[in-house]
Coordinates of C-alpha atoms in Angstrom, one line a residue:
Chain A
M1 CA -23.3 -71.4 242.4
R2 CA -24.5 -74.3 240.3
R3 CA -25.4 -74.5 236.7
S4 CA -26.6 -77.2 234.5
A5 CA -24.8 -77.9 231.2
F6 CA -26.4 -79.9 228.5
F7 CA -24.5 -81.6 225.7
I8 CA -27.0 -82.4 222.9
S9 CA -26.4 -84.3 219.7
D10 CA -28.1 -86.3 217.0
G11 CA -25.1 -88.6 217.1
T12 CA -23.0 -90.0 220.0
G13 CA -22.7 -86.6 221.7
I14 CA -18.9 -87.1 222.0
T15 CA -18.0 -84.0 220.1
A16 CA -20.5 -81.7 221.8
E17 CA -19.3 -83.0 225.1
A18 CA -15.6 -82.6 224.3
L19 CA -16.0 -79.0 223.1
G20 CA -18.4 -78.1 225.9
L21 CA -16.1 -79.5 228.6
S22 CA -13.2 -77.7 227.0
L23 CA -15.0 -74.4 227.2
L24 CA -16.4 -75.0 230.6
S25 CA -13.0 -75.9 232.0
Q26 CA -12.2 -72.2 231.6
F27 CA -14.7 -71.4 234.3
G28 CA -13.2 -73.0 237.4
G29 CA -15.3 -71.3 240.0
I30 CA -18.6 -72.8 238.9
E31 CA -19.9 -76.3 239.6
F32 CA -21.6 -77.6 236.5
N33 CA -24.1 -80.4 236.5
R34 CA -23.4 -82.2 233.3
I35 CA -26.1 -83.9 231.2
T36 CA -25.3 -85.6 227.9
L37 CA -28.2 -86.3 225.6
P38 CA -27.1 -88.3 222.5
Y39 CA -29.2 -89.5 219.6
I40 CA -31.7 -86.6 219.7
D41 CA -32.8 -87.2 216.2
T42 CA -36.5 -86.7 216.1
E43 CA -38.7 -83.7 216.9
E44 CA -40.4 -85.7 219.7
K45 CA -37.1 -86.3 221.4
A46 CA -36.3 -82.6 221.0
I47 CA -39.5 -81.6 222.8
E48 CA -38.5 -83.9 225.7
V49 CA -35.1 -82.3 225.8
V50 CA -36.7 -78.8 226.1
K51 CA -38.7 -80.1 229.1
K52 CA -35.5 -81.3 230.8
I53 CA -33.9 -77.9 230.1
T54 CA -36.9 -76.1 231.6
L55 CA -36.8 -78.2 234.6
A56 CA -33.1 -77.6 235.1
A57 CA -33.6 -73.9 234.7
E58 CA -36.2 -73.9 237.4
E59 CA -34.1 -76.0 239.8
D60 CA -30.9 -73.9 239.3
D61 CA -32.8 -70.7 239.0
A62 CA -30.4 -69.9 236.1
K63 CA -30.2 -70.6 232.4
P64 CA -28.7 -74.0 231.6
I65 CA -25.8 -73.8 229.1
I66 CA -26.5 -75.8 226.0
F67 CA -23.8 -77.2 223.7
D68 CA -25.3 -78.7 220.7
T69 CA -24.1 -80.4 217.5
V70 CA -27.5 -81.2 216.1
V71 CA -27.4 -80.9 212.4
N72 CA -31.1 -81.0 211.5
H73 CA -32.6 -77.5 211.4
N74 CA -36.0 -78.4 212.7
I75 CA -34.6 -80.2 215.7
R76 CA -32.2 -77.4 216.5
D77 CA -35.0 -74.8 216.2
I78 CA -37.0 -76.7 218.8
I79 CA -34.1 -76.8 221.2
S80 CA -33.2 -73.2 220.6
Q81 CA -36.7 -72.2 221.9
S82 CA -35.8 -73.7 225.3
E83 CA -34.7 -71.5 228.3
G84 CA -31.1 -72.5 227.8
F85 CA -28.2 -70.4 226.8
M86 CA -27.3 -71.9 223.4
V87 CA -23.7 -72.4 222.3
D88 CA -24.8 -73.4 218.8
I89 CA -21.6 -74.8 217.2
F90 CA -23.1 -75.6 213.8
S91 CA -25.0 -72.4 213.4
A92 CA -21.9 -70.4 214.3
F93 CA -19.5 -72.1 211.9
L94 CA -21.4 -73.9 209.2
A95 CA -22.6 -70.9 207.3
P96 CA -19.1 -69.2 207.2
L97 CA -17.6 -72.4 206.2
E98 CA -20.1 -72.9 203.4
K99 CA -19.2 -69.5 202.1
E100 CA -15.4 -70.0 202.3
L101 CA -15.6 -73.5 200.7
D102 CA -18.2 -72.2 198.2
T103 CA -20.3 -75.3 198.6
S104 CA -23.4 -76.3 200.6
S105 CA -23.0 -78.6 203.6
S106 CA -24.9 -81.8 203.5
Y107 CA -26.4 -81.3 207.0
S108 CA -26.3 -84.9 207.6
V109 CA -26.6 -86.4 211.0
G110 CA -23.9 -88.0 213.2
K111 CA -21.3 -88.3 210.5
L112 CA -18.2 -88.0 212.6
H113 CA -18.5 -91.3 214.5
S114 CA -20.4 -93.1 211.8
I115 CA -18.7 -96.1 210.5
N116 CA -19.9 -95.5 206.9
H117 CA -18.3 -92.2 206.7
N118 CA -15.2 -93.1 208.6
N119 CA -13.9 -96.4 207.4
H120 CA -11.3 -96.8 210.1
Y121 CA -12.9 -99.6 212.0
S122 CA -10.6 -102.4 210.8
I123 CA -7.5 -100.3 211.3
R124 CA -8.5 -99.5 214.9
I125 CA -9.4 -103.1 215.7
E126 CA -6.2 -104.4 214.2
A127 CA -4.2 -101.9 216.2
M128 CA -6.0 -102.9 219.3
N129 CA -5.5 -106.5 218.8
F130 CA -1.9 -105.8 218.2
A131 CA -1.7 -103.9 221.5
L132 CA -3.4 -106.7 223.4
E133 CA -1.3 -109.5 221.9
N134 CA 1.9 -107.6 222.4
D135 CA 1.1 -106.4 225.9
D136 CA 3.6 -106.8 228.8
G137 CA 6.3 -108.4 226.7
A138 CA 4.1 -111.5 226.3
V139 CA 5.3 -111.8 222.7
T140 CA 8.4 -110.1 221.3
R141 CA 8.5 -111.4 217.7
N142 CA 6.2 -108.7 216.3
Y143 CA 8.4 -105.7 217.0
E144 CA 9.2 -105.3 213.3
E145 CA 5.5 -104.5 212.8
A146 CA 5.2 -102.2 215.8
D147 CA 5.0 -98.4 215.3
L148 CA 6.2 -97.9 218.9
I149 CA 7.4 -100.0 221.8
L150 CA 6.7 -98.6 225.2
V151 CA 8.9 -99.6 228.1
G152 CA 8.9 -98.9 231.8
V153 CA 8.6 -100.6 235.2
S154 CA 5.5 -102.6 236.1
R155 CA 2.4 -100.4 236.6
C156 CA 3.8 -97.2 235.2
G157 CA 0.9 -96.9 232.7
K158 CA 2.1 -98.7 229.6
T159 CA -1.0 -100.8 228.8
P160 CA -3.6 -98.1 228.9
T161 CA -1.4 -95.8 226.8
C162 CA -0.9 -98.5 224.1
I163 CA -4.6 -99.3 223.9
Y164 CA -5.6 -95.6 223.8
M165 CA -3.2 -95.0 220.9
A166 CA -4.7 -98.0 219.0
L167 CA -8.3 -96.9 219.5
Q168 CA -7.7 -93.2 218.9
F169 CA -5.0 -93.2 216.2
G170 CA -4.7 -96.7 214.9
I171 CA -1.1 -96.9 216.1
K172 CA 0.4 -100.3 216.7
A173 CA 2.1 -100.0 220.1
A174 CA 3.7 -103.0 221.9
N175 CA 4.9 -102.7 225.5
Y176 CA 7.7 -104.4 227.4
P177 CA 8.1 -104.3 231.2
I178 CA 11.6 -103.5 232.5
T179 CA 12.3 -105.9 235.3
E180 CA 14.7 -105.8 238.2
E181 CA 17.0 -108.2 236.2
D182 CA 17.0 -105.8 233.3
L183 CA 17.8 -102.9 235.6
E184 CA 20.8 -104.8 237.1
E185 CA 22.3 -105.0 233.7
M186 CA 21.8 -101.3 233.3
R187 CA 21.1 -101.7 229.6
L188 CA 18.1 -101.9 227.3
P189 CA 17.0 -105.5 227.2
K190 CA 18.6 -107.4 224.4
V191 CA 15.3 -108.2 222.6
L192 CA 14.6 -104.5 222.3
R193 CA 18.0 -103.3 221.0
P194 CA 17.4 -103.9 217.3
F195 CA 14.3 -101.7 217.6
K196 CA 15.8 -98.9 219.7
Q197 CA 14.4 -96.3 217.3
K198 CA 10.9 -97.4 218.2
V199 CA 11.4 -97.5 222.0
F200 CA 9.9 -94.9 224.2
G201 CA 10.1 -94.9 228.0
L202 CA 7.5 -94.1 230.6
T203 CA 8.3 -93.2 234.2
I204 CA 6.2 -92.3 237.2
N205 CA 6.6 -90.7 240.6
A206 CA 7.7 -93.4 243.2
D207 CA 4.9 -92.5 245.7
R208 CA 2.3 -92.8 243.0
L209 CA 3.8 -96.1 241.8
K210 CA 3.7 -97.4 245.3
A211 CA 0.0 -96.5 245.7
I212 CA -0.9 -98.2 242.4
R213 CA 1.1 -101.3 243.3
Q214 CA -0.4 -101.4 246.8
E215 CA -3.8 -102.0 245.3
R216 CA -2.4 -104.9 243.4
R217 CA -0.2 -106.5 246.0
P218 CA -0.6 -104.8 249.4
D219 CA 2.4 -104.8 251.7
S220 CA 4.6 -106.7 249.4
R221 CA 8.2 -106.1 248.5
Y222 CA 6.9 -105.2 245.1
S223 CA 4.9 -102.3 246.5
S224 CA 7.4 -101.2 249.1
D225 CA 8.8 -97.6 249.2
R226 CA 12.3 -98.8 248.7
Q227 CA 11.5 -101.1 245.7
C228 CA 9.5 -98.4 243.9
Q229 CA 12.2 -95.8 244.5
E230 CA 15.0 -98.0 243.3
E231 CA 13.2 -99.2 240.2
I232 CA 12.3 -95.7 239.2
R233 CA 15.8 -94.3 239.8
D234 CA 17.4 -97.2 237.9
V235 CA 15.0 -97.1 235.0
E236 CA 15.4 -93.3 234.5
S237 CA 19.1 -93.7 234.6
M238 CA 19.0 -96.5 232.1
F239 CA 16.8 -94.3 229.8
R240 CA 19.3 -91.5 230.0
R241 CA 22.3 -93.7 229.4
E242 CA 20.7 -95.4 226.4
G243 CA 19.4 -92.1 225.1
I244 CA 15.8 -93.3 225.1
P245 CA 13.2 -90.5 225.3
F246 CA 10.8 -90.8 228.2
L247 CA 7.8 -89.1 229.8
D248 CA 6.5 -89.0 233.3
T249 CA 2.9 -90.2 233.5
T250 CA 2.4 -88.9 237.1
H251 CA 0.9 -85.5 236.0
H252 CA -0.3 -86.3 232.5
S253 CA -3.4 -88.0 231.2
I254 CA -3.4 -90.8 228.8
E255 CA -4.3 -88.4 226.0
E256 CA -1.4 -86.1 226.9
I257 CA 1.2 -88.9 227.1
S258 CA 0.0 -90.3 223.8
T259 CA -0.1 -87.1 221.8
K260 CA 3.2 -86.0 223.2
M261 CA 4.9 -89.2 222.2
I262 CA 3.4 -89.0 218.7
A263 CA 4.7 -85.5 218.4
E264 CA 8.1 -86.2 219.8
K265 CA 8.8 -89.3 217.8
G266 CA 7.0 -88.0 214.7
I267 CA 4.9 -91.2 214.5
K268 CA 2.5 -91.4 211.6
R269 CA -1.1 -91.8 212.7
H270 CA -3.1 -94.3 210.8
I271 CA -6.4 -92.6 211.5
Chain B
M1 CA -10.6 -79.8 194.8
R2 CA -8.2 -80.1 197.7
R3 CA -8.0 -78.1 200.9
S4 CA -5.7 -78.2 203.9
A5 CA -7.4 -78.3 207.3
F6 CA -5.3 -77.5 210.4
F7 CA -6.3 -78.5 213.9
I8 CA -4.3 -76.4 216.3
S9 CA -4.2 -76.5 220.1
D10 CA -2.0 -75.7 223.0
G11 CA -3.1 -79.0 224.5
T12 CA -3.5 -82.5 222.9
G13 CA -5.5 -81.2 219.9
I14 CA -8.1 -83.8 220.4
T15 CA -11.0 -81.4 220.9
A16 CA -10.0 -79.1 218.0
E17 CA -9.8 -82.2 215.8
A18 CA -13.1 -83.7 216.9
L19 CA -14.9 -80.5 216.4
G20 CA -13.2 -79.7 213.1
L21 CA -13.8 -83.2 211.7
S22 CA -17.4 -83.0 212.7
L23 CA -17.8 -79.7 210.8
L24 CA -15.8 -80.8 207.8
S25 CA -17.8 -84.1 207.5
Q26 CA -20.6 -81.9 206.4
F27 CA -18.7 -81.1 203.2
G28 CA -18.5 -84.4 201.5
G29 CA -17.3 -83.2 198.1
I30 CA -14.0 -81.8 199.3
E31 CA -10.9 -83.8 200.0
F32 CA -9.2 -82.3 203.1
N33 CA -5.6 -82.8 203.9
R34 CA -5.6 -82.9 207.7
I35 CA -2.8 -81.6 209.8
T36 CA -3.0 -81.7 213.6
L37 CA -0.6 -79.5 215.5
P38 CA -0.8 -80.1 219.3
Y39 CA 1.1 -78.3 222.1
I40 CA 1.4 -75.0 220.3
D41 CA 2.1 -73.2 223.6
T42 CA 4.8 -70.6 222.7
E43 CA 4.9 -67.7 220.3
E44 CA 7.9 -69.3 218.6
K45 CA 5.8 -72.4 217.8
A46 CA 2.9 -70.2 216.7
I47 CA 5.3 -68.5 214.2
E48 CA 6.3 -71.9 212.8
V49 CA 2.6 -72.8 212.5
V50 CA 2.0 -69.7 210.4
K51 CA 4.7 -70.7 208.1
K52 CA 3.1 -74.1 207.6
I53 CA -0.2 -72.5 206.9
T54 CA 1.3 -70.2 204.4
L55 CA 3.0 -73.1 202.6
A56 CA -0.2 -75.1 202.5
A57 CA -2.1 -72.0 201.1
E58 CA 0.4 -71.8 198.3
E59 CA 0.3 -75.5 197.5
D60 CA -3.5 -75.7 197.5
D61 CA -3.9 -72.2 196.0
A62 CA -6.7 -71.8 198.6
K63 CA -7.0 -70.7 202.2
P64 CA -6.4 -73.6 204.6
I65 CA -9.2 -74.0 207.2
I66 CA -7.9 -73.5 210.8
F67 CA -9.7 -75.0 213.7
D68 CA -8.1 -73.8 216.9
T69 CA -8.6 -74.2 220.6
V70 CA -5.6 -72.2 221.7
V71 CA -6.5 -70.3 224.9
N72 CA -3.6 -67.9 225.1
H73 CA -4.4 -64.5 223.4
N74 CA -1.0 -63.8 222.1
I75 CA -0.6 -67.2 220.5
R76 CA -4.0 -67.0 218.9
D77 CA -3.3 -63.6 217.6
I78 CA -0.2 -64.8 215.8
I79 CA -2.1 -67.7 214.2
S80 CA -5.0 -65.4 213.2
Q81 CA -2.5 -63.4 211.1
S82 CA -1.9 -66.4 208.9
E83 CA -3.5 -66.8 205.5
G84 CA -5.9 -69.4 206.9
F85 CA -9.7 -69.2 207.4
M86 CA -10.0 -69.3 211.1
V87 CA -12.8 -71.2 212.9
D88 CA -11.9 -69.7 216.2
I89 CA -13.9 -71.7 218.7
F90 CA -12.7 -69.9 221.8
S91 CA -13.1 -66.4 220.5
A92 CA -16.6 -67.2 219.3
F93 CA -17.9 -68.7 222.5
L94 CA -15.8 -67.7 225.5
A95 CA -16.9 -64.0 225.5
P96 CA -20.6 -64.8 225.4
L97 CA -20.2 -67.5 228.0
E98 CA -18.3 -65.1 230.3
K99 CA -21.2 -62.7 230.0
E100 CA -23.9 -65.3 230.6
L101 CA -21.9 -66.8 233.6
D102 CA -21.1 -63.4 234.9
T103 CA -17.5 -64.4 235.5
S104 CA -14.1 -64.2 233.8
S105 CA -12.7 -67.3 232.3
S106 CA -9.3 -68.4 233.4
Y107 CA -7.8 -68.7 229.9
S108 CA -5.7 -71.6 231.1
V109 CA -4.1 -73.9 228.7
G110 CA -5.0 -77.5 227.9
K111 CA -7.3 -78.0 230.8
L112 CA -9.6 -80.6 229.3
H113 CA -7.2 -83.5 229.0
S114 CA -5.0 -82.4 231.9
I115 CA -4.9 -85.0 234.7
N116 CA -4.8 -82.3 237.4
H117 CA -8.0 -80.8 236.4
N118 CA -9.7 -84.0 235.5
N119 CA -9.0 -86.5 238.2
H120 CA -10.4 -89.5 236.4
Y121 CA -7.2 -91.3 235.8
S122 CA -7.6 -94.0 238.4
I123 CA -11.3 -94.6 237.5
R124 CA -10.4 -95.2 233.8
I125 CA -7.5 -97.4 234.6
E126 CA -9.5 -99.5 237.1
A127 CA -12.3 -99.9 234.5
M128 CA -9.7 -100.8 231.8
N129 CA -8.1 -103.4 234.0
F130 CA -11.6 -104.8 234.7
A131 CA -12.3 -105.0 231.0
L132 CA -9.0 -106.8 230.3
E133 CA -9.3 -109.2 233.2
N134 CA -12.9 -110.1 232.4
D135 CA -12.4 -110.3 228.7
D136 CA -13.7 -113.3 226.7
G137 CA -15.3 -115.0 229.7
A138 CA -11.8 -115.6 231.1
V139 CA -13.1 -114.9 234.6
T140 CA -16.8 -115.0 235.6
R141 CA -16.6 -114.3 239.3
N142 CA -16.6 -110.5 239.0
Y143 CA -20.0 -110.1 237.4
E144 CA -21.4 -108.6 240.6
E145 CA -19.0 -105.7 240.1
A146 CA -19.7 -105.2 236.4
D147 CA -21.8 -102.4 235.1
L148 CA -22.4 -104.3 231.9
I149 CA -21.8 -107.8 230.5
L150 CA -21.5 -107.9 226.7
V151 CA -22.3 -111.2 225.0
G152 CA -22.1 -112.4 221.4
V153 CA -20.3 -114.9 219.1
S154 CA -16.6 -114.9 218.7
R155 CA -15.3 -111.8 216.8
C156 CA -18.4 -109.7 216.8
G157 CA -16.7 -106.7 218.5
K158 CA -17.1 -107.3 222.2
T159 CA -13.5 -106.6 223.4
P160 CA -13.0 -103.2 221.7
T161 CA -16.4 -102.0 222.8
C162 CA -15.6 -103.0 226.5
I163 CA -12.2 -101.3 226.4
Y164 CA -13.6 -98.1 224.8
M165 CA -16.3 -97.8 227.4
A166 CA -13.7 -98.1 230.1
L167 CA -11.4 -95.5 228.7
Q168 CA -14.1 -93.0 227.6
F169 CA -16.7 -93.4 230.4
G170 CA -15.0 -95.4 233.2
I171 CA -17.7 -98.1 232.8
K172 CA -16.8 -101.6 233.9
A173 CA -17.8 -103.9 231.1
A174 CA -17.1 -107.7 231.1
N175 CA -17.6 -109.8 228.0
Y176 CA -18.6 -113.4 227.5
P177 CA -18.4 -115.3 224.2
I178 CA -21.5 -117.3 223.2
T179 CA -20.2 -120.6 221.9
E180 CA -21.8 -123.3 219.8
E181 CA -22.5 -125.3 222.9
D182 CA -24.3 -122.4 224.4
L183 CA -26.3 -122.0 221.2
E184 CA -27.4 -125.6 221.2
E185 CA -28.9 -125.1 224.6
M186 CA -30.8 -122.1 223.1
R187 CA -30.5 -120.3 226.4
L188 CA -28.4 -117.7 228.1
P189 CA -25.4 -119.5 229.6
K190 CA -26.0 -120.5 233.2
V191 CA -23.2 -118.3 234.6
L192 CA -24.9 -115.2 233.2
R193 CA -28.5 -115.9 234.3
P194 CA -28.2 -114.2 237.7
F195 CA -26.9 -111.1 236.0
K196 CA -29.4 -111.0 233.1
Q197 CA -30.2 -107.3 233.8
K198 CA -26.6 -106.4 233.0
V199 CA -26.4 -108.5 229.8
F200 CA -26.3 -106.8 226.4
G201 CA -26.0 -108.6 223.1
L202 CA -23.9 -107.8 220.1
T203 CA -24.5 -109.2 216.6
I204 CA -23.0 -108.7 213.2
N205 CA -23.7 -109.4 209.6
A206 CA -22.6 -112.9 208.7
D207 CA -20.5 -111.9 205.7
R208 CA -18.6 -109.3 207.7
L209 CA -18.1 -111.9 210.5
K210 CA -16.7 -114.3 207.9
A211 CA -14.3 -111.7 206.7
I212 CA -13.1 -110.9 210.2
R213 CA -12.7 -114.6 211.1
Q214 CA -10.9 -115.4 207.8
E215 CA -8.1 -113.1 208.9
R216 CA -7.8 -115.0 212.1
R217 CA -8.2 -118.6 210.8
P218 CA -8.4 -118.7 207.0
D219 CA -10.4 -121.4 205.4
S220 CA -11.4 -123.1 208.6
R221 CA -14.8 -124.3 209.7
Y222 CA -14.8 -121.4 212.2
S223 CA -14.7 -118.9 209.3
S224 CA -17.0 -120.8 206.9
D225 CA -20.1 -119.2 205.5
R226 CA -22.3 -121.8 207.0
Q227 CA -20.8 -121.6 210.5
C228 CA -21.0 -117.8 210.6
Q229 CA -24.6 -117.8 209.3
E230 CA -25.7 -120.4 211.7
E231 CA -24.1 -118.8 214.7
I232 CA -25.6 -115.4 213.9
R233 CA -29.0 -116.8 213.3
D234 CA -28.9 -118.8 216.5
V235 CA -27.5 -116.1 218.7
E236 CA -30.1 -113.5 217.5
S237 CA -32.9 -116.0 218.1
M238 CA -31.5 -116.7 221.6
F239 CA -31.4 -112.9 222.3
R240 CA -35.0 -112.6 221.3
R241 CA -36.2 -115.6 223.2
E242 CA -34.4 -114.4 226.4
G243 CA -35.5 -110.8 225.9
I244 CA -31.9 -109.5 225.8
P245 CA -31.4 -106.2 224.1
F246 CA -28.9 -106.3 221.3
L247 CA -27.2 -104.1 218.6
D248 CA -25.7 -104.9 215.2
T249 CA -22.1 -103.8 215.0
T250 CA -21.9 -104.0 211.3
H251 CA -22.8 -100.5 210.5
H252 CA -21.9 -98.7 213.7
S253 CA -18.6 -97.5 215.1
I254 CA -17.4 -98.4 218.6
E255 CA -18.5 -94.9 219.7
E256 CA -22.0 -95.4 218.4
I257 CA -22.4 -98.9 219.9
S258 CA -21.1 -97.8 223.3
T259 CA -23.2 -94.6 223.5
K260 CA -26.4 -96.4 222.3
M261 CA -26.0 -99.2 224.9
I262 CA -25.4 -96.6 227.7
A263 CA -28.5 -94.7 226.6
E264 CA -30.7 -97.9 226.2
K265 CA -29.7 -99.5 229.5
G266 CA -29.5 -96.2 231.4
I267 CA -26.0 -97.1 232.6
K268 CA -24.4 -94.5 234.9
R269 CA -21.1 -93.2 233.5
H270 CA -18.3 -92.9 236.0
I271 CA -16.6 -90.1 234.1

């Protein structure tokens, strides 16, 4: 069984998509053909959308599911006349919220990801520059300024996690690779010791690490079974000995790792 | 007037927060005190949440607004007994969706950002590594592989946009800085010409550019009024002459710029 799912917005479509995917993920047996249509901000565009929905309904021989976060009434009215099954987020919740808050909503378009409304641009960019400059132990003099210092063996997922936390939460996260030499000492590297409270460890399944390293340097010592197993064993034992909290990235997404660390360390988000 | 707004989830909380902020952004006159509570996945944690809501209700002397995406019935029931005003996304939409899709939902927790469900981890990481390796014109030999090549003057917003597109959509975006020398030639740099179809320009308001560059190199020629104005004027005129589409990053968020480029160029998302 196949169904089309439309995510329609007058803004970026990111919220409609996030909510829609979250709801659809509860229906595992159905294959959804996903179509995101952002910036539907004129009646002309809405009419085109209705045509696409009609076409999908014919092809699937079933109502497409429509997740929309369009604010403008007229545009939403046009879309609601399509053959889709509307999950109309704003209709469902704006009226009750208006009542509860005893105020009218402004029904203004695309506010969430708009820079005017949400003046976090420079915080995010500064945090991202921090993550890039303090990636992979390249620089260690800025740890005073860091919200968090991620440590772990090469290719365990430190860089993407740091960058995600910068973009999503404005958190300044540096990262430092734990090398074989560090592991021989069986201690946290000296440069990190004064900042131990900010240090968080990442680990990963050895087979998965091997697969990732193989792509980088195939058939090297670096990507050998033995090397990966030893590094992981030693780094986890170092984390335990030093009392450094750590998470396994093997079965968790970047979003999960980031939000778990924030919760566990009680890190203040800047966004 | 002040209100507390809780975003509660058994997963990362990202969806509850995105939807909640989107709805609250329609109520500009009210200051919301935002509290995100992720990983509320046991009844014990739900009881703690209720206490927090009660406390906020007393402090604000008004019902906190609760946006929740908790899937588990028992946990949701506990939260719904709080003094908050529930915007219960799953209750509102899951039952109608079950009917329309003629199937039961699995009511399983935190699926959206779970790596098991959403096997996009390696696509994102590969795209992010591509963005980092091909940042700032550092390497130009991989343009064949790029989905997009962003160009613009130094500090106009290329790097964060490339990285965001990698993380959010798995798109491989390189970026290339347009220098004064390039601008003197008044043409697209030679190395980019074979890939013109993939090139997209970014521009920025000269005052804003100056402010950003001032932080980097204060009181330099690089950050002078004249330099910023000239570079922006010349790069926009080069974009026009070469027929390269471009966007102004001054008044748009990274999300907006990224989704607009994707829509305009018809780029295929890999996630």
